Structure formats: C-alpha cells, structure tokens
Tab-separated table of C-alpha atoms in Angstrom:
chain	number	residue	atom	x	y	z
A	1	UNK	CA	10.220	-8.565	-20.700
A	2	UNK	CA	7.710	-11.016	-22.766
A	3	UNK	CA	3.979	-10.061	-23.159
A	4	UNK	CA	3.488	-13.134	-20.955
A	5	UNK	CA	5.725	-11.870	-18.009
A	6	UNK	CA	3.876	-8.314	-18.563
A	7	UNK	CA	0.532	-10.489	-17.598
A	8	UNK	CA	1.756	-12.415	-14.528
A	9	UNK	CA	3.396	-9.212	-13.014
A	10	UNK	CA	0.231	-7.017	-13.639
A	11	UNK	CA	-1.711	-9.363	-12.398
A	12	UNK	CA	0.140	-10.136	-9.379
A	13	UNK	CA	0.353	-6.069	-8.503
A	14	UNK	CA	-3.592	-6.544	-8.742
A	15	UNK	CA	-3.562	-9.133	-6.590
A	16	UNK	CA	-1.192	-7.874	-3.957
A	17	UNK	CA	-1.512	-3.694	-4.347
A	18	UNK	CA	-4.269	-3.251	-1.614
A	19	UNK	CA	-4.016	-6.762	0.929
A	20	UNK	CA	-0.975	-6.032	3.662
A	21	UNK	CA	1.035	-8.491	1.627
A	22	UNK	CA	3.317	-6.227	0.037
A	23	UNK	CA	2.857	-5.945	-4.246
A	24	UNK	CA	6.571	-5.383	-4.320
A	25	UNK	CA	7.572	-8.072	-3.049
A	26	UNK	CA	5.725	-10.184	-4.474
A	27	UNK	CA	6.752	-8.837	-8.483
A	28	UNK	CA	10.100	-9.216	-6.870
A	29	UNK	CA	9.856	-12.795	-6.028
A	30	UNK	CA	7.563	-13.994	-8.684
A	31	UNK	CA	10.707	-12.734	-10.938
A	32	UNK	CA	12.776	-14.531	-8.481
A	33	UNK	CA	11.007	-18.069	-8.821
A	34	UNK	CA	10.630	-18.023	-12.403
A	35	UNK	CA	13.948	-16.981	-13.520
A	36	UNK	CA	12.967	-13.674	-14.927
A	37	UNK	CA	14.959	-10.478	-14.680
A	38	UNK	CA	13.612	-8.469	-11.527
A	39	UNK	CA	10.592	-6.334	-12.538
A	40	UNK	CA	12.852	-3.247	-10.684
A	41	UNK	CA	11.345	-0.251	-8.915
A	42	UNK	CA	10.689	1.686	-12.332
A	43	UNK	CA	8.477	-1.289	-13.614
A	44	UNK	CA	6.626	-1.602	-10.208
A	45	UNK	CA	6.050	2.362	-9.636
A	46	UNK	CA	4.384	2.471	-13.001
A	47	UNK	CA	1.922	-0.161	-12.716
A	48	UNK	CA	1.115	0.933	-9.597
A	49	UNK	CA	-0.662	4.004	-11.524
A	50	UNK	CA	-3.008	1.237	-12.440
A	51	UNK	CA	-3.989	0.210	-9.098
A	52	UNK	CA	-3.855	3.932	-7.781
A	53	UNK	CA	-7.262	4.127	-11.112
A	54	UNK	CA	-8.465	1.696	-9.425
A	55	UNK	CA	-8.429	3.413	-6.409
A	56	UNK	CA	-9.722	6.379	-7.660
A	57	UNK	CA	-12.800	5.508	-9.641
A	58	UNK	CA	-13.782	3.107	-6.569
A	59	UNK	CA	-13.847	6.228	-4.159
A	60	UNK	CA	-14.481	9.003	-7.013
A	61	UNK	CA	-17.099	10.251	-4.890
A	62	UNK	CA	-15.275	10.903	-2.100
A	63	UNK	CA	-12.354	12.083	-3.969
A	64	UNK	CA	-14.231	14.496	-5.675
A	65	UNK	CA	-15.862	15.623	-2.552
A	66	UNK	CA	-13.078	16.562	-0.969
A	67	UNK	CA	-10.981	17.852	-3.537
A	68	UNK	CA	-14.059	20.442	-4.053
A	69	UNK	CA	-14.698	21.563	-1.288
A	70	UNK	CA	-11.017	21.728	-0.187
A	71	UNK	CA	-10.223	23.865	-3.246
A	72	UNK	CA	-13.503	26.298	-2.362
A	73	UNK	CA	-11.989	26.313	1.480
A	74	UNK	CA	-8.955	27.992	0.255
A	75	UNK	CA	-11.232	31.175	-0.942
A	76	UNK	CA	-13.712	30.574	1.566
A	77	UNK	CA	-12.823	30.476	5.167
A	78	UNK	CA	-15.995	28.883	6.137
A	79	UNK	CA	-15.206	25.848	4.918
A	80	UNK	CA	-11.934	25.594	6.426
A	81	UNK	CA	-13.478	23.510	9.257
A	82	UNK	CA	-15.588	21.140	7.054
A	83	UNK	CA	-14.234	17.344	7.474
A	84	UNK	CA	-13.751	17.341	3.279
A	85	UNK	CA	-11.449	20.106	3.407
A	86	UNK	CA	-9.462	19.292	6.657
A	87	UNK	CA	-8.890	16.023	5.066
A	88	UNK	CA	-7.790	17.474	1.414
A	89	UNK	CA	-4.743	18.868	3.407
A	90	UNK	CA	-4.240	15.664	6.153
A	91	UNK	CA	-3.822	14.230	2.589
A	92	UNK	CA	-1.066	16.646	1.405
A	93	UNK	CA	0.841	15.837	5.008
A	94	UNK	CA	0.296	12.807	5.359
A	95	UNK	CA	2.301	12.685	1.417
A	96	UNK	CA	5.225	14.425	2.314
A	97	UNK	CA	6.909	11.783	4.384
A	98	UNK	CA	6.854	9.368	1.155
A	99	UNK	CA	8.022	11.982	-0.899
A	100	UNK	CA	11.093	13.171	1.001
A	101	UNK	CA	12.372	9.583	2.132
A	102	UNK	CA	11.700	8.773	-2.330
A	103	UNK	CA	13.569	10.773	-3.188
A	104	UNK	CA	16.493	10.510	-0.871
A	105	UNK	CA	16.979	6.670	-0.850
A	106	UNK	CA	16.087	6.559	-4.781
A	107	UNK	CA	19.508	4.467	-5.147
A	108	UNK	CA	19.164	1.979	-2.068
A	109	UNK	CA	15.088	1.270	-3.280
A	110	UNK	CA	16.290	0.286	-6.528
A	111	UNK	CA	19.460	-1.723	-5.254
A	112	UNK	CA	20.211	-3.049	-1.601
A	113	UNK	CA	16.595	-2.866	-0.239
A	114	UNK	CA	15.701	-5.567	-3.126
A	115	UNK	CA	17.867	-8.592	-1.404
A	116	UNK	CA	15.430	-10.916	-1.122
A	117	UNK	CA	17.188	-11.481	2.839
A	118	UNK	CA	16.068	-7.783	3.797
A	119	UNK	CA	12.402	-8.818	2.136
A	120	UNK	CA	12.081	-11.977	3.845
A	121	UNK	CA	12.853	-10.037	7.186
A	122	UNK	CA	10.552	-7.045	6.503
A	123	UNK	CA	7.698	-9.485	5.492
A	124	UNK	CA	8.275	-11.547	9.252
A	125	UNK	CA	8.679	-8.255	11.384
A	126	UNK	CA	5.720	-6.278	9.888
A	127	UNK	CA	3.414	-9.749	10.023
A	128	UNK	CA	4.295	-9.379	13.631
A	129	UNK	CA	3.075	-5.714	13.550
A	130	UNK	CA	0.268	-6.125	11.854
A	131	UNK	CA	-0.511	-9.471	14.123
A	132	UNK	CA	-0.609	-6.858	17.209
A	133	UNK	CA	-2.397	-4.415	15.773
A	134	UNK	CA	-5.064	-6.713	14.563
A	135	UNK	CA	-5.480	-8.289	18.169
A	136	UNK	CA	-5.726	-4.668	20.047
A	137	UNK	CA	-8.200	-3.556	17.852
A	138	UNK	CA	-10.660	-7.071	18.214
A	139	UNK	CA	-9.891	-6.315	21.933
A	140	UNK	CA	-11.662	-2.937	21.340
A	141	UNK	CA	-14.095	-3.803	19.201
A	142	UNK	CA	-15.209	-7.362	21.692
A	143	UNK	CA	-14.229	-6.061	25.128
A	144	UNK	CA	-13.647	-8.921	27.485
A	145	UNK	CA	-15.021	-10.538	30.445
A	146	UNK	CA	-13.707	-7.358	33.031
A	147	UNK	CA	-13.650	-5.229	30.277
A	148	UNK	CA	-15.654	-3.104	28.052
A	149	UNK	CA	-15.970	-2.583	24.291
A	150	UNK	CA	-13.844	0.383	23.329
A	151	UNK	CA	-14.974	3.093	20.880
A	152	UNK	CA	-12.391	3.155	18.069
A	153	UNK	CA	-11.758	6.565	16.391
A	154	UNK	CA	-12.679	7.766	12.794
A	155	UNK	CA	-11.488	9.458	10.160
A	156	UNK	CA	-13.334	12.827	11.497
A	157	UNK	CA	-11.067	12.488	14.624
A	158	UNK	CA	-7.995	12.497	12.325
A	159	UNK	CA	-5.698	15.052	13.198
A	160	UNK	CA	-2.696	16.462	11.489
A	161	UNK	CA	-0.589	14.690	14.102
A	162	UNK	CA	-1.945	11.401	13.629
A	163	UNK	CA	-1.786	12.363	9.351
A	164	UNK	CA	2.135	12.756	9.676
A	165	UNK	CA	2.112	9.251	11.456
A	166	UNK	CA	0.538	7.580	8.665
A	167	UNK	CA	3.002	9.227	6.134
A	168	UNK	CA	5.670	7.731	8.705
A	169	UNK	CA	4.616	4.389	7.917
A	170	UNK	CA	3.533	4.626	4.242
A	171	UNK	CA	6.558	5.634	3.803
A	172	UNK	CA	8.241	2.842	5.418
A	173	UNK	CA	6.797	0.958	2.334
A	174	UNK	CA	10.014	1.980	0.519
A	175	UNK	CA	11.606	-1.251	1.396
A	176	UNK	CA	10.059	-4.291	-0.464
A	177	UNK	CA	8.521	-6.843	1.817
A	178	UNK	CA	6.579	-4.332	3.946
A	179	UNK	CA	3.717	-3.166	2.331
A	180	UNK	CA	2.147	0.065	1.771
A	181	UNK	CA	-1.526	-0.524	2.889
A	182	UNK	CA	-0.373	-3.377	5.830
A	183	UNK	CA	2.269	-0.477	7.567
A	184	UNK	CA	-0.519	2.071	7.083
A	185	UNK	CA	-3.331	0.028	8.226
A	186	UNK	CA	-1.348	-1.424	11.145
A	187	UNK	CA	-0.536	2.415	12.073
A	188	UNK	CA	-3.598	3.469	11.853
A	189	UNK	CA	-4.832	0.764	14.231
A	190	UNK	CA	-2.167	1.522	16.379
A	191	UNK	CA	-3.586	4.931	16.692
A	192	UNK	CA	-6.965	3.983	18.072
A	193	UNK	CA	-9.116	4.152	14.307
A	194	UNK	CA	-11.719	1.373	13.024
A	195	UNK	CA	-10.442	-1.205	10.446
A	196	UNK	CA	-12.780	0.918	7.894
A	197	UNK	CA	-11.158	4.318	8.711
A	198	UNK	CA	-7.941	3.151	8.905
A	199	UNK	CA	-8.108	1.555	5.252
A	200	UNK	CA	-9.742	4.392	3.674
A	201	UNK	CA	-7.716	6.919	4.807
A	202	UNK	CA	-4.501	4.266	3.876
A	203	UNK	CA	-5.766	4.157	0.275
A	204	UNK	CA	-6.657	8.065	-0.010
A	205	UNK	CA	-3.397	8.948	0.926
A	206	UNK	CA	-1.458	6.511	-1.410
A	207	UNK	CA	-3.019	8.704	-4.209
A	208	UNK	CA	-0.490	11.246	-4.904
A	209	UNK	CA	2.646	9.308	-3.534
A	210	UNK	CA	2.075	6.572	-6.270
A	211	UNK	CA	0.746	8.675	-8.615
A	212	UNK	CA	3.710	11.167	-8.947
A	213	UNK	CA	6.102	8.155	-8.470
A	214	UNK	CA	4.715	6.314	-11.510
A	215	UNK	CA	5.337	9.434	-13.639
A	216	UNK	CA	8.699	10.176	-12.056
A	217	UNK	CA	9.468	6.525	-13.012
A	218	UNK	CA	7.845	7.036	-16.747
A	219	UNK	CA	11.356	8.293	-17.845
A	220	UNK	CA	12.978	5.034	-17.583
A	221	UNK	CA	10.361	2.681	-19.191
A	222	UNK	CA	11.920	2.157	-22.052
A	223	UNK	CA	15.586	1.434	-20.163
A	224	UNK	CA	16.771	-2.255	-20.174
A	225	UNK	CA	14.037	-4.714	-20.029
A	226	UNK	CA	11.117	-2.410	-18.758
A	227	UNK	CA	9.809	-1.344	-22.290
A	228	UNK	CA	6.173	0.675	-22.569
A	229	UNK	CA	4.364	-2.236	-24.671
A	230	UNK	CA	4.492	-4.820	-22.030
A	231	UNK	CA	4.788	-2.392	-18.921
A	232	UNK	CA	1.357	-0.479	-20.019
A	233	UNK	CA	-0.179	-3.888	-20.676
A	234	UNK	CA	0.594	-4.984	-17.180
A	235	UNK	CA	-0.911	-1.859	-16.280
A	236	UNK	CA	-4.125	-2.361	-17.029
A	237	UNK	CA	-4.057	-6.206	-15.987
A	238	UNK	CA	-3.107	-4.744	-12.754
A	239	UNK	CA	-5.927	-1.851	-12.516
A	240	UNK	CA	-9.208	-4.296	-13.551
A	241	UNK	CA	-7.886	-6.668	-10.843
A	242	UNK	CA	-6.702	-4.081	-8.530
A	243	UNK	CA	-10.935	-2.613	-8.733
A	244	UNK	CA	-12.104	-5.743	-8.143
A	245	UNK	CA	-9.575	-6.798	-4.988
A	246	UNK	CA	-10.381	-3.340	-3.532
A	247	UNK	CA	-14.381	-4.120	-3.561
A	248	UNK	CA	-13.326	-7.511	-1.839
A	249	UNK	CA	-11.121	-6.067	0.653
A	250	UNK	CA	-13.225	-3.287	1.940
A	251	UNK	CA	-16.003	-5.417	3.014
A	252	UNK	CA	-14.101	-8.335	4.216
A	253	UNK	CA	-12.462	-5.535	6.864
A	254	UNK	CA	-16.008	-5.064	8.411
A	255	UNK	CA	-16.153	-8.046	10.112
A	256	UNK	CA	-12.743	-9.829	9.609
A	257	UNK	CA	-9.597	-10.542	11.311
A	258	UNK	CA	-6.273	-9.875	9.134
A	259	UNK	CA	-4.473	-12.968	10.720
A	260	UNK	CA	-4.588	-14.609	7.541
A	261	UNK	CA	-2.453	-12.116	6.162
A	262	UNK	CA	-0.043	-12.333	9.254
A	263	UNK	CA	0.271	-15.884	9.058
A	264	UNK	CA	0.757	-15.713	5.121
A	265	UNK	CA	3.537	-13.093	5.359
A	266	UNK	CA	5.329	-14.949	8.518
A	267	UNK	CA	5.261	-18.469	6.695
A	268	UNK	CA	6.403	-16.694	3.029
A	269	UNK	CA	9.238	-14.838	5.261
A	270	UNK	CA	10.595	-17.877	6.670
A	271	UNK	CA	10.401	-19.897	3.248
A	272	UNK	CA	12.120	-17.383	1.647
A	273	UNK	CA	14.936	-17.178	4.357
A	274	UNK	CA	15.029	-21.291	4.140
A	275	UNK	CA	15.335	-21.378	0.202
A	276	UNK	CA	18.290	-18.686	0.841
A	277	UNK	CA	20.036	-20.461	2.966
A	278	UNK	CA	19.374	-23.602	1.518
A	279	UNK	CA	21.150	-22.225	-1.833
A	280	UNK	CA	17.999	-22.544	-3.802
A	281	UNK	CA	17.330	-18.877	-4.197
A	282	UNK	CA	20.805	-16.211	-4.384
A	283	UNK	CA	19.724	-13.462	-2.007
A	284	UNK	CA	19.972	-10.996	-6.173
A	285	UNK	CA	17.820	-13.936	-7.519
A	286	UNK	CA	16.415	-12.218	-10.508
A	287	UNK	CA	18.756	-9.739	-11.127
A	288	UNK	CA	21.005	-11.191	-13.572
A	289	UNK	CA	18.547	-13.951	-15.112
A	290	UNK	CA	16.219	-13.601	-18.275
C-alpha cells in the first residue's frame, strides 16, 4: 500500500465511519475502482480505532460520566439505578452480540462476505430498512391529519432488552455493505427512540466492539500489503475527519430526514450490480490487483 492509497482510504473511513453508508464498503470499492489491492478487514478494523477517538473525545463527557459512576455503582448499590450506570452495562450487552458473531465468522468477514455481489445487495436491502425506519419515525414525530404526534422514546427508557437488539444489528455490520451506525440507527428507530437517542446510543456502543477489534487486528498489520507506516497514517486521516463528520451528523439528525442516504445506498447498490454484470467490475475486484 502507497502513502497515497493510505490517504484516500483514511479519508474515505472518515467520511463514511458514522453516515449509514457503510465505511467498509466503501474502502472496499474505492480499492475496487482504482485497481488497488482490497484494503481487507485487518486494514479497515484498525483505522476504525481512529474514528472510534473520534468518537470518544466528541462525547468524553458522557463517556466519562458513565464510566464513573458505573464503576462507583459496582461498590455502591445506590447508584445501581442511576441512568449513567444502567447504561455502562446496556453498553457491555449491547457488545456481546458483535463480539461472539467476530469471532465466529472471522474467516467468511475476511473472504466471501467481501464479493462485491453480497455488498451491492446488503447496501439495496438495508437502504430499504433504513428508508422505513426513517418514514415511521417522521410519522411520529409529524402525526397526520387523523392522527397525533407520537412521543418517541429515549435513551433513559432503554432497557436491557432493547440493548441486546441493538447488538443484534451492530452486529449485522459484519458483512460489508451494511453499515454499523445505519443497522443500529434503523434498529433503534424501529424500537420507538428519537433520531438523537438512537445515534448516540449507536456510537456509544461501537466503542468497545471497534476498539478491541482494531487491536485484535494489530497482529496482522504488517502481513501482505497492510504495513504500520501507511495503515497508522490513514489512521489519523480517518480520526480528524471522522471528529469533524460526527459534529455534522449529529445536528443534521435534529431536524433531517436520512432519505438521502437511502437513495445514495439504493442507486450505489444497483450500479455496482450493473458494472458486475456488465463485466466491468469481477465480483473479487481488488483482490488480486496492485
């Protein structure tokens, strides 16, 4: 991998981390169009840890908040019923999912579940998701003629039920093309919660999942062509625009619709699918080039 590859790819993880676009798809086919070898799931896992800083300097008060008073809660009963501490451990369920399906399906997340056919498909179907999601919760939010405005839940109504569902669908970001913060969001609105709550509590919980995959991934960054000077350069291309995306994002959600984003991923799935079929992409574009 050049220094100039290392750029684009950390800058496109920047880009793409936090919108429900899918980063990994996106690395994958920016390989794909240029000729480059895919990034692979080591590189992508690792400069995720840059977006994850991001993440965690932009809510430090919160994180630090709860981690506090969750710690404190586990000497103190008292605080076993404050909203910090209840969500310190909605955090630590809400992880497991990710971290058992990880581990299990390590082999088809860093071979079959890259075919750019299976991406183009996940990026359609979960556009579609996302698409409902987004229209049940404006019908909430607006009410209607005969109808209404609903109150939405927030993240002090999350329970540990509704925690495992997120996992559920964090981790169904496993397979490139569906997107981490779009499956999460999308299940979250499902569930009843605000736009707001349903993003914060979607980038809270990515956290530890990225976090310990980027170090479980560390091992293999000098394999092949993902070597530490480039990958820790795209790193920190991908955390200064990852900070600035998530200030963005958070308040274009107040008052925005995410149909651009469904439309984007719908149109992107069916180009990819034509430029497959068409012969102009090989569904393991990437793979074998550099």
């Amino acid at each position: 991998m050049t220094w100039f590859e290392s750029f684009v790819l950390g800058l496109v993880q920047g880009l793409t981390e936090f919108l429900p676009i899918s980063s990994s798809a996106h690395l994958r086919l920016t390989a794909a169009f240029a000729g480059w070898h895919d990034p692979g799931a080591a590189f992508t896992a690792i400069t995720q840890i840059g977006t994850e800083a991001a993440v965690i300097i932009y809510f430090r008060k919160d994180i630090a908040r709860i981690i506090a008073t969750w710690a404190r809660s586990l000497v103190n009963r008292e605080l076993r019923h404050d909203h910090d501490a209840q969500m310190g451990w909605l955090v630590i369920v809400g992880s497991l999912p990710i971290g058992v399906l990880g581990l299990t399906l390590k082999d088809a997340i860093e071979g079959p579940f890259r075919d750019l056919r299976l991406i183009a498909t996940t990026l359609i179907v979960m556009g579609v998701v996302l698409g409902i999601a987004d229209r049940l919760a404006a019908r909430d939010e607006t009410g209607g003629r005969h109808r209404a405005a609903k109150q939405r839940k927030e993240l002090a109504d999350l329970t540990v039920k509704d925690g495992l569902l997120y996992g559920v669908c964090q981790a169904m970001a496993l397979i490139p093309g569906v997107s981490r913060s779009g499956a999460t969001i999308s299940g979250g609105l499902l569930m009843g919660y605000t736009r707001e709550s349903a993003a914060r509590y979607s980038f809270l919980l990515a956290i530890p999942a990225v976090l310990a995959s980027g170090v479980f991934e560390l091992k293999d960054a000098g394999d092949g062509h993902t070597a530490w000077g480039p990958t820790i350069f795209a790193t920190v291309i991908a955390f200064v625009v990852g900070y600035a995306v998530i200030a963005w994002f958070m308040k274009f959600i107040s008052n925005k619709s995410f149909m651009p984003f469904v439309v984007y991923r719908i149109l992107l799935g069916i180009a990819l699918f034509a430029l497959v079929a068409a012969g102009v992409l090989a569904p393991d574009a990437g793979e074998t080039a550099g």
